[in-house]
Amino acid sequence: MKLAILKETSPGETRVAAIPETVKKFIALGADVAVERGAGAAAAIADADFEGAGASSGERAEVLKGADIVLGVSGPETESLAGVRPGALLVAALDPFRRREAITGYAAAGLEALALEWMPRITRAQSMDILSSQSNLAGYKAVIEAADAYGRAFPMMMTAAGTVSPARVFVMGVGVAGLQAIATARRLGAQVSATDVRSATREQIQSLGAKPIFVDSVAGIEGEGQGGYAGETSEEYRRAQAELVSSHIAKQDIVITTALIPGKPAPRLISDAQLATMRPGSVVIDMAADSGGNVEGTVANERVERHGVTVIGAVNLARSLPADASALFARNIYNFLSSLWDKEQGGPVLADDDEIVRAVRVTKGGQVVAERLAG
Ligand code: NAD
């Protein structure tokens, strides 16, 4: 079983899909591992580190030659995959909805493509979930970016020249990224509050020492929501939420928004008029910028000034922590493939009735098989 680890080619990508630790573990399972030269450079992993773990390194064509499994962070261009075995597995974050043509290309090339971002949110798959691992780092980094853009300090400081008041940070959307943002802002000494539509998050917010800000007059989403995901809320709820946010937001220095609804554009949580009520110098980090944004006027990948407020359209913040992001991503992939590994077959066996396999499999036998892509 030959595993190929590719050097990423998408602009701005810094991560790599394997680290020496996971290379060693794959070799212990009986695999041969080949790493494209320079694959780990941006994540501070030298070719020699991969070689030291037992991998070979070479140019892309050599690495792909006869490969049974290809690992990537993002989905590679189909044309760049010549040489792999027919039926080879391609394991990466394939962005299937936005890269529909590439998916058709993988099918035509006879690859069995597995989209890691479609890992189901079930307990067994927790250690394989790239969205969680990368969101965790992104939530941390959002706070660091906010602190950097903010012209004041986060913690309260008592100095001989007077007192510096603590920053007030409001986190909207308390999933994996939001929880880490709350924890990070608390560690920096800010006064933190947070909101979500899922009622189960109230206790999580409190347990991190932050103040929950919730709509109480209208029912939101009970408990965890379906599989931990939020759905769309009623019109009445949205109105009550907007009112609550309006009164709260004017008193905040930093707002971090992370709200996402699967398969839908990100919910709009902050209007331009609400932004205008914030103190000049305040900072808003919109972590949903890539899905349409939670904040009116957000531009993905850009920093814009509105009414004296800096609005940062944060995209893929995990990329700015390449070493940690790669390590977690690589372990997610290892945990996934090793869970399917069959010693006798000497490689992963993908059972059609496995909940995880069914969720992530996008192409097989020359066809696009993902139900989510039908129609
Ligand atoms: P997500 O990225 O889908 O959404 C981020 C947050 O935004 C969610 O908490 C959501 O409820 C919230 N949100 C949506 N609409 C909103 C609105 N209008 N106003 C305010 N908030 C809104 O979520 P996520 O980070 O992937 O995680 C969500 C839950 O799933 C968490 O409880 C997490 O622990 C769980 N989870 C479980 C697994 C697993 O078991 N394998 C993996 C990942 C996440």
Tab-separated table of C-alpha atoms and ligand atoms in Angstrom:
chain	number	residue	atom	x	y	z
A	1	MET	CA	0.000	0.000	0.000
A	2	LYS	CA	1.645	3.206	-1.156
A	3	LEU	CA	0.603	6.524	0.371
A	4	ALA	CA	1.458	9.762	-1.423
A	5	ILE	CA	1.577	13.066	0.454
A	6	LEU	CA	1.266	16.071	-1.835
A	7	LYS	CA	2.709	19.540	-1.598
A	8	GLU	CA	-0.288	21.870	-1.540
A	9	THR	CA	-0.743	24.167	-4.520
A	10	SER	CA	-3.699	26.376	-3.605
A	11	PRO	CA	-2.680	30.017	-3.048
A	12	GLY	CA	-1.992	30.877	0.582
A	13	GLU	CA	-2.020	27.243	1.764
A	14	THR	CA	0.608	26.575	4.403
A	15	ARG	CA	-0.454	23.207	5.740
A	16	VAL	CA	0.517	19.641	4.888
A	17	ALA	CA	-1.574	16.487	5.242
A	18	ALA	CA	1.036	14.419	7.133
A	19	ILE	CA	3.675	15.007	9.792
A	20	PRO	CA	6.591	12.727	10.692
A	21	GLU	CA	4.554	11.244	13.568
A	22	THR	CA	1.708	10.104	11.264
A	23	VAL	CA	4.188	8.925	8.617
A	24	LYS	CA	5.739	6.627	11.234
A	25	LYS	CA	2.322	5.333	12.244
A	26	PHE	CA	1.315	4.581	8.641
A	27	ILE	CA	4.587	2.732	8.153
A	28	ALA	CA	3.888	0.752	11.319
A	29	LEU	CA	0.585	-0.297	9.696
A	30	GLY	CA	2.635	-1.663	6.796
A	31	ALA	CA	2.341	1.203	4.288
A	32	ASP	CA	5.049	2.779	2.152
A	33	VAL	CA	4.950	6.550	2.360
A	34	ALA	CA	6.232	8.977	-0.285
A	35	VAL	CA	6.228	12.729	0.336
A	36	GLU	CA	6.458	15.354	-2.393
A	37	ARG	CA	9.590	17.433	-1.969
A	38	GLY	CA	8.978	20.648	-0.027
A	39	ALA	CA	5.502	19.512	1.139
A	40	GLY	CA	6.153	20.468	4.754
A	41	ALA	CA	8.296	23.563	4.185
A	42	ALA	CA	5.629	26.133	5.119
A	43	ALA	CA	4.801	24.134	8.258
A	44	ALA	CA	8.463	23.984	9.323
A	45	ILE	CA	8.852	20.291	8.429
A	46	ALA	CA	11.905	19.581	6.277
A	47	ASP	CA	12.074	16.756	3.722
A	48	ALA	CA	14.752	15.244	5.955
A	49	ASP	CA	12.251	15.077	8.849
A	50	PHE	CA	9.880	13.030	6.715
A	51	GLU	CA	12.774	10.857	5.535
A	52	GLY	CA	13.862	10.389	9.148
A	53	ALA	CA	10.379	9.027	9.857
A	54	GLY	CA	10.805	6.476	7.081
A	55	ALA	CA	9.235	8.198	4.063
A	56	SER	CA	10.833	8.592	0.673
A	57	SER	CA	10.743	12.015	-0.931
A	58	GLY	CA	10.676	13.026	-4.558
A	59	GLU	CA	8.983	15.069	-7.249
A	60	ARG	CA	5.217	14.797	-7.628
A	61	ALA	CA	5.317	12.299	-10.528
A	62	GLU	CA	7.573	9.894	-8.593
A	63	VAL	CA	5.541	10.212	-5.442
A	64	LEU	CA	2.263	9.533	-7.260
A	65	LYS	CA	3.578	6.638	-9.336
A	66	GLY	CA	1.612	3.555	-8.312
A	67	ALA	CA	0.099	5.310	-5.271
A	68	ASP	CA	-2.937	3.629	-3.682
A	69	ILE	CA	-3.826	6.529	-1.407
A	70	VAL	CA	-3.223	10.233	-2.010
A	71	LEU	CA	-3.410	12.615	0.959
A	72	GLY	CA	-3.913	16.357	0.660
A	73	VAL	CA	-5.159	19.301	2.676
A	74	SER	CA	-7.261	20.690	-0.195
A	75	GLY	CA	-8.314	18.797	-3.303
A	76	PRO	CA	-5.602	18.769	-5.988
A	77	GLU	CA	-6.236	19.442	-9.670
A	78	THR	CA	-7.165	16.179	-11.407
A	79	GLU	CA	-4.585	16.715	-14.168
A	80	SER	CA	-1.836	16.788	-11.555
A	81	LEU	CA	-2.655	13.264	-10.355
A	82	ALA	CA	-1.395	11.216	-13.301
A	83	GLY	CA	0.290	7.966	-12.329
A	84	VAL	CA	-1.856	6.876	-9.393
A	85	ARG	CA	-3.323	3.356	-9.348
A	86	PRO	CA	-6.825	2.991	-10.799
A	87	GLY	CA	-9.305	3.158	-7.921
A	88	ALA	CA	-6.823	4.987	-5.665
A	89	LEU	CA	-8.251	6.832	-2.661
A	90	LEU	CA	-8.001	10.607	-2.617
A	91	VAL	CA	-8.373	11.915	0.943
A	92	ALA	CA	-8.569	15.687	1.490
A	93	ALA	CA	-10.919	18.594	2.140
A	94	LEU	CA	-12.409	18.559	-1.353
A	95	ASP	CA	-14.892	21.442	-1.033
A	96	PRO	CA	-17.388	19.433	-3.126
A	97	PHE	CA	-20.122	22.054	-3.476
A	98	ARG	CA	-17.808	24.730	-4.771
A	99	ARG	CA	-15.497	22.433	-6.752
A	100	ARG	CA	-18.160	20.385	-8.503
A	101	GLU	CA	-16.126	20.166	-11.733
A	102	ALA	CA	-13.084	18.845	-9.917
A	103	ILE	CA	-15.286	16.153	-8.332
A	104	THR	CA	-16.493	15.094	-11.802
A	105	GLY	CA	-12.827	15.023	-12.806
A	106	TYR	CA	-11.908	12.715	-9.902
A	107	ALA	CA	-14.724	10.353	-10.908
A	108	ALA	CA	-13.600	10.352	-14.547
A	109	ALA	CA	-10.041	9.618	-13.429
A	110	GLY	CA	-11.337	6.552	-11.564
A	111	LEU	CA	-10.409	7.886	-8.130
A	112	GLU	CA	-12.361	7.135	-4.975
A	113	ALA	CA	-12.543	10.634	-3.497
A	114	LEU	CA	-13.285	11.112	0.214
A	115	ALA	CA	-14.251	14.599	1.392
A	116	LEU	CA	-12.961	15.037	4.929
A	117	GLU	CA	-15.146	18.050	5.686
A	118	TRP	CA	-18.196	15.788	5.402
A	119	MET	CA	-17.130	13.692	8.374
A	120	PRO	CA	-20.329	13.140	10.400
A	121	ARG	CA	-20.524	14.820	13.802
A	122	ILE	CA	-20.767	11.593	15.771
A	123	THR	CA	-18.719	10.559	18.771
A	124	ARG	CA	-16.756	7.883	16.874
A	125	ALA	CA	-15.628	10.440	14.291
A	126	GLN	CA	-14.599	13.188	16.704
A	127	SER	CA	-10.883	12.459	16.376
A	128	MET	CA	-11.201	12.458	12.563
A	129	ASP	CA	-12.979	15.779	12.266
A	130	ILE	CA	-10.924	18.384	10.417
A	131	LEU	CA	-13.603	21.058	10.826
A	132	SER	CA	-13.322	20.794	14.605
A	133	SER	CA	-9.553	20.678	14.743
A	134	GLN	CA	-9.108	23.621	12.405
A	135	SER	CA	-11.967	25.631	13.996
A	136	ASN	CA	-10.356	25.265	17.378
A	137	LEU	CA	-7.165	26.916	16.149
A	138	ALA	CA	-9.145	29.494	14.174
A	139	GLY	CA	-11.131	30.507	17.265
A	140	TYR	CA	-7.897	31.111	19.137
A	141	LYS	CA	-6.338	33.049	16.252
A	142	ALA	CA	-9.448	35.236	15.809
A	143	VAL	CA	-8.900	36.610	19.306
A	144	ILE	CA	-5.208	37.201	18.637
A	145	GLU	CA	-6.079	39.084	15.421
A	146	ALA	CA	-8.674	41.125	17.264
A	147	ALA	CA	-6.187	42.008	19.985
A	148	ASP	CA	-3.687	43.026	17.330
A	149	ALA	CA	-6.150	45.293	15.496
A	150	TYR	CA	-7.542	46.823	18.709
A	151	GLY	CA	-5.876	50.029	19.853
A	152	ARG	CA	-6.363	49.236	23.527
A	153	ALA	CA	-5.375	46.462	25.909
A	154	PHE	CA	-7.421	43.359	26.766
A	155	PRO	CA	-6.734	42.968	30.495
A	156	MET	CA	-7.481	45.454	33.205
A	157	MET	CA	-4.253	47.118	34.333
A	158	MET	CA	-3.763	49.222	37.424
A	159	THR	CA	-0.837	51.512	36.762
A	160	ALA	CA	0.620	54.548	38.493
A	161	ALA	CA	-0.751	56.607	35.610
A	162	GLY	CA	-4.240	55.282	36.014
A	163	THR	CA	-6.374	52.258	35.272
A	164	VAL	CA	-6.753	50.597	31.900
A	165	SER	CA	-10.210	49.049	31.647
A	166	PRO	CA	-10.639	45.506	30.390
A	167	ALA	CA	-11.850	44.937	26.824
A	168	ARG	CA	-15.414	43.735	26.400
A	169	VAL	CA	-15.567	40.819	23.988
A	170	PHE	CA	-18.804	39.390	22.596
A	171	VAL	CA	-18.734	36.006	20.827
A	172	MET	CA	-21.678	35.197	18.551
A	173	GLY	CA	-22.015	31.507	17.693
A	174	VAL	CA	-20.648	29.122	20.306
A	175	GLY	CA	-19.569	26.049	18.359
A	176	VAL	CA	-16.006	24.800	18.384
A	177	ALA	CA	-14.457	28.097	17.201
A	178	GLY	CA	-16.641	30.216	19.472
A	179	LEU	CA	-15.791	28.180	22.574
A	180	GLN	CA	-12.074	28.495	21.901
A	181	ALA	CA	-12.499	32.238	21.246
A	182	ILE	CA	-14.238	32.636	24.617
A	183	ALA	CA	-11.492	30.698	26.399
A	184	THR	CA	-8.711	32.663	24.694
A	185	ALA	CA	-10.298	36.068	25.335
A	186	ARG	CA	-10.783	35.120	28.995
A	187	ARG	CA	-7.125	34.124	29.293
A	188	LEU	CA	-6.161	37.534	27.915
A	189	GLY	CA	-8.198	39.162	30.651
A	190	ALA	CA	-11.217	40.405	28.696
A	191	GLN	CA	-14.785	40.550	29.991
A	192	VAL	CA	-16.517	38.053	27.772
A	193	SER	CA	-20.139	37.467	26.814
A	194	ALA	CA	-21.535	35.105	24.194
A	195	THR	CA	-24.697	34.027	22.423
A	196	ASP	CA	-26.004	31.139	20.311
A	197	VAL	CA	-29.330	29.814	19.092
A	198	ARG	CA	-28.741	26.346	20.596
A	199	SER	CA	-29.836	26.325	24.230
A	200	ALA	CA	-27.175	23.745	25.228
A	201	THR	CA	-24.463	26.366	24.763
A	202	ARG	CA	-25.692	28.464	27.696
A	203	GLU	CA	-24.021	26.189	30.239
A	204	GLN	CA	-20.881	25.865	28.122
A	205	ILE	CA	-20.549	29.665	28.060
A	206	GLN	CA	-20.976	29.864	31.825
A	207	SER	CA	-18.486	27.090	32.453
A	208	LEU	CA	-15.834	29.164	30.666
A	209	GLY	CA	-16.538	32.132	32.929
A	210	ALA	CA	-18.374	34.179	30.295
A	211	LYS	CA	-21.845	35.710	30.426
A	212	PRO	CA	-24.585	34.138	28.275
A	213	ILE	CA	-26.729	36.612	26.306
A	214	PHE	CA	-29.848	34.756	25.157
A	215	VAL	CA	-33.243	35.460	23.658
A	216	ASP	CA	-35.632	34.222	26.328
A	217	SER	CA	-38.972	35.436	24.969
A	218	VAL	CA	-39.008	33.172	21.871
A	219	ALA	CA	-37.870	29.542	21.580
A	220	GLY	CA	-34.604	29.030	19.698
A	221	ILE	CA	-33.119	25.599	19.154
A	222	GLU	CA	-33.522	23.117	21.985
A	223	GLY	CA	-30.454	21.361	23.355
A	224	GLU	CA	-27.620	20.610	20.985
A	225	GLY	CA	-29.659	20.929	17.779
A	226	GLN	CA	-29.646	18.224	15.103
A	227	GLY	CA	-26.173	16.657	15.270
A	228	GLY	CA	-24.843	19.822	16.889
A	229	TYR	CA	-25.924	21.887	13.919
A	230	ALA	CA	-28.155	24.918	14.074
A	231	GLY	CA	-31.084	25.217	11.691
A	232	GLU	CA	-32.718	28.418	10.605
A	233	THR	CA	-34.737	30.149	13.311
A	234	SER	CA	-38.219	31.661	13.051
A	235	GLU	CA	-38.784	35.212	11.867
A	236	GLU	CA	-40.015	36.089	15.372
A	237	TYR	CA	-36.822	34.695	16.919
A	238	ARG	CA	-34.643	36.620	14.482
A	239	ARG	CA	-36.409	39.855	15.371
A	240	ALA	CA	-35.989	39.239	19.100
A	241	GLN	CA	-32.325	38.319	18.554
A	242	ALA	CA	-31.698	41.507	16.541
A	243	GLU	CA	-33.199	43.603	19.343
A	244	LEU	CA	-31.120	41.878	21.984
A	245	VAL	CA	-27.945	42.259	19.925
A	246	SER	CA	-28.668	45.940	19.292
A	247	SER	CA	-28.796	46.751	22.966
A	248	HIS	CA	-25.710	44.645	23.788
A	249	ILE	CA	-23.403	45.400	20.911
A	250	ALA	CA	-23.126	49.141	21.468
A	251	LYS	CA	-21.268	48.374	24.706
A	252	GLN	CA	-18.765	45.946	23.168
A	253	ASP	CA	-15.188	46.610	22.058
A	254	ILE	CA	-14.622	43.353	20.174
A	255	VAL	CA	-17.196	41.145	18.486
A	256	ILE	CA	-16.283	37.743	17.059
A	257	THR	CA	-18.937	36.078	14.907
A	258	THR	CA	-18.772	32.392	14.006
A	259	ALA	CA	-22.399	31.486	13.182
A	260	LEU	CA	-22.914	28.936	10.426
A	261	ILE	CA	-25.889	26.907	9.212
A	262	PRO	CA	-24.888	23.886	7.124
A	263	GLY	CA	-25.844	24.149	3.450
A	264	LYS	CA	-27.172	27.704	3.894
A	265	PRO	CA	-25.567	31.130	3.682
A	266	ALA	CA	-24.312	32.327	7.072
A	267	PRO	CA	-27.060	34.064	9.106
A	268	ARG	CA	-26.838	37.868	9.189
A	269	LEU	CA	-26.279	38.804	12.821
A	270	ILE	CA	-25.050	42.406	12.660
A	271	SER	CA	-26.450	45.117	10.399
A	272	ASP	CA	-24.644	48.225	9.266
A	273	ALA	CA	-26.872	50.298	11.567
A	274	GLN	CA	-25.826	48.143	14.539
A	275	LEU	CA	-22.157	48.524	13.613
A	276	ALA	CA	-22.639	52.284	13.654
A	277	THR	CA	-23.613	52.123	17.350
A	278	MET	CA	-20.224	50.651	18.341
A	279	ARG	CA	-17.447	52.798	19.730
A	280	PRO	CA	-14.913	53.991	17.133
A	281	GLY	CA	-11.842	51.802	17.449
A	282	SER	CA	-13.896	48.653	18.056
A	283	VAL	CA	-13.029	45.508	16.116
A	284	VAL	CA	-15.316	42.911	14.550
A	285	ILE	CA	-13.935	39.604	13.320
A	286	ASP	CA	-16.341	37.827	10.994
A	287	MET	CA	-15.299	34.178	10.873
A	288	ALA	CA	-18.220	33.359	8.582
A	289	ALA	CA	-16.866	35.714	5.882
A	290	ASP	CA	-16.299	32.867	3.455
A	291	SER	CA	-19.938	31.728	3.722
A	292	GLY	CA	-21.434	35.155	3.049
A	293	GLY	CA	-20.629	36.746	6.407
A	294	ASN	CA	-22.510	37.319	9.667
A	295	VAL	CA	-21.837	41.050	9.430
A	296	GLU	CA	-23.227	43.422	6.807
A	297	GLY	CA	-20.421	44.811	4.656
A	298	THR	CA	-17.841	42.112	5.491
A	299	VAL	CA	-15.356	41.450	2.697
A	300	ALA	CA	-13.741	38.007	2.820
A	301	ASN	CA	-9.989	38.188	3.346
A	302	GLU	CA	-10.085	41.951	3.879
A	303	ARG	CA	-10.032	44.492	6.655
A	304	VAL	CA	-12.567	47.297	6.107
A	305	GLU	CA	-13.412	50.356	8.209
A	306	ARG	CA	-17.101	51.092	8.777
A	307	HIS	CA	-18.233	53.899	11.069
A	308	GLY	CA	-14.803	53.844	12.714
A	309	VAL	CA	-15.090	50.089	13.390
A	310	THR	CA	-12.562	47.671	11.876
A	311	VAL	CA	-14.361	44.707	10.297
A	312	ILE	CA	-12.103	41.785	9.448
A	313	GLY	CA	-13.399	39.143	7.024
A	314	ALA	CA	-11.439	36.228	8.450
A	315	VAL	CA	-10.977	33.231	6.155
A	316	ASN	CA	-9.161	30.051	7.025
A	317	LEU	CA	-7.374	31.407	10.081
A	318	ALA	CA	-5.927	27.949	10.826
A	319	ARG	CA	-3.554	28.491	7.919
A	320	SER	CA	-1.772	31.123	9.960
A	321	LEU	CA	-0.790	28.414	12.471
A	322	PRO	CA	0.672	25.962	9.934
A	323	ALA	CA	2.601	23.729	12.311
A	324	ASP	CA	-0.253	23.068	14.730
A	325	ALA	CA	-2.882	23.067	11.997
A	326	SER	CA	-0.919	20.461	10.007
A	327	ALA	CA	-0.324	18.290	13.066
A	328	LEU	CA	-4.028	18.175	13.953
A	329	PHE	CA	-5.102	17.729	10.325
A	330	ALA	CA	-2.584	14.930	9.814
A	331	ARG	CA	-3.776	13.137	12.973
A	332	ASN	CA	-7.406	13.493	11.849
A	333	ILE	CA	-6.471	11.723	8.595
A	334	TYR	CA	-4.481	9.043	10.393
A	335	ASN	CA	-7.322	8.397	12.867
A	336	PHE	CA	-9.745	8.122	9.959
A	337	LEU	CA	-7.716	5.757	7.751
A	338	SER	CA	-6.371	3.616	10.577
A	339	SER	CA	-9.936	3.041	11.834
A	340	LEU	CA	-10.719	1.430	8.459
A	341	TRP	CA	-7.406	-0.456	8.203
A	342	ASP	CA	-7.635	-4.179	7.643
A	343	LYS	CA	-4.424	-5.977	8.605
A	344	GLU	CA	-4.981	-8.891	6.204
A	345	GLN	CA	-5.795	-6.681	3.241
A	346	GLY	CA	-2.903	-4.399	4.199
A	347	GLY	CA	-4.934	-1.239	3.770
A	348	PRO	CA	-8.211	0.536	4.491
A	349	VAL	CA	-11.429	-1.274	3.621
A	350	LEU	CA	-14.376	0.994	2.974
A	351	ALA	CA	-17.610	-0.785	3.851
A	352	ASP	CA	-20.676	0.545	2.033
A	353	ASP	CA	-22.779	0.378	5.187
A	354	ASP	CA	-20.344	2.334	7.381
A	355	GLU	CA	-21.896	5.645	8.453
A	356	ILE	CA	-18.574	7.452	8.132
A	357	VAL	CA	-17.737	6.009	4.716
A	358	ARG	CA	-21.201	6.860	3.416
A	359	ALA	CA	-20.862	10.440	4.636
A	360	VAL	CA	-17.439	11.214	3.169
A	361	ARG	CA	-17.414	9.180	-0.059
A	362	VAL	CA	-17.910	11.451	-3.054
A	363	THR	CA	-16.828	9.366	-6.064
A	364	LYS	CA	-16.419	5.651	-6.708
A	365	GLY	CA	-16.160	3.387	-9.762
A	366	GLY	CA	-16.086	6.312	-12.195
A	367	GLN	CA	-19.261	7.889	-10.765
A	368	VAL	CA	-20.119	10.777	-8.462
A	369	VAL	CA	-21.924	8.871	-5.698
A	370	ALA	CA	-22.497	11.521	-2.999
A	371	GLU	CA	-26.222	12.010	-2.461
A	372	ARG	CA	-25.562	15.582	-1.375
A	373	LEU	CA	-24.308	16.353	-4.875
A	374	ALA	CA	-27.281	14.776	-6.681
A	375	GLY	CA	-29.357	17.199	-8.733
B	1	NAD	P1	-20.954	25.398	13.228
B	1	NAD	O1	-19.652	25.779	12.653
B	1	NAD	O2	-21.934	24.638	12.394
B	1	NAD	O3	-21.697	26.733	13.728
B	1	NAD	C1	-21.102	27.609	14.662
B	1	NAD	C2	-22.116	28.014	15.712
B	1	NAD	O4	-23.008	29.010	15.205
B	1	NAD	C3	-23.024	26.884	16.232
B	1	NAD	O5	-22.870	26.766	17.623
B	1	NAD	C4	-24.423	27.326	15.843
B	1	NAD	O6	-25.407	26.894	16.758
B	1	NAD	C5	-24.263	28.834	15.830
B	1	NAD	N1	-25.328	29.581	15.134
B	1	NAD	C6	-25.958	29.268	13.960
B	1	NAD	N2	-26.872	30.216	13.671
B	1	NAD	C7	-26.806	31.161	14.649
B	1	NAD	C8	-27.495	32.392	14.898
B	1	NAD	N3	-28.441	32.830	14.089
B	1	NAD	N4	-27.158	33.096	16.016
B	1	NAD	C9	-26.213	32.638	16.859
B	1	NAD	N5	-25.517	31.497	16.674
B	1	NAD	C10	-25.826	30.769	15.594
B	1	NAD	O7	-20.759	24.625	14.595
B	1	NAD	P2	-19.506	23.732	15.101
B	1	NAD	O8	-18.461	24.576	15.630
B	1	NAD	O9	-19.118	22.795	14.027
B	1	NAD	O10	-20.118	22.882	16.314
B	1	NAD	C11	-21.465	22.837	16.689
B	1	NAD	C12	-21.704	21.696	17.708
B	1	NAD	O11	-21.378	20.419	17.171
B	1	NAD	C13	-20.883	21.833	18.971
B	1	NAD	O12	-21.738	21.519	20.041
B	1	NAD	C14	-19.814	20.803	18.842
B	1	NAD	O13	-19.346	20.321	20.074
B	1	NAD	C15	-20.521	19.727	18.055
B	1	NAD	N6	-19.550	18.936	17.273
B	1	NAD	C16	-19.484	17.589	17.480
B	1	NAD	C17	-18.580	16.814	16.754
B	1	NAD	C18	-18.495	15.317	16.969
B	1	NAD	O14	-19.125	14.814	17.859
B	1	NAD	N7	-17.743	14.592	16.140
B	1	NAD	C19	-17.742	17.428	15.819
B	1	NAD	C20	-17.856	18.811	15.610
B	1	NAD	C21	-18.767	19.546	16.352
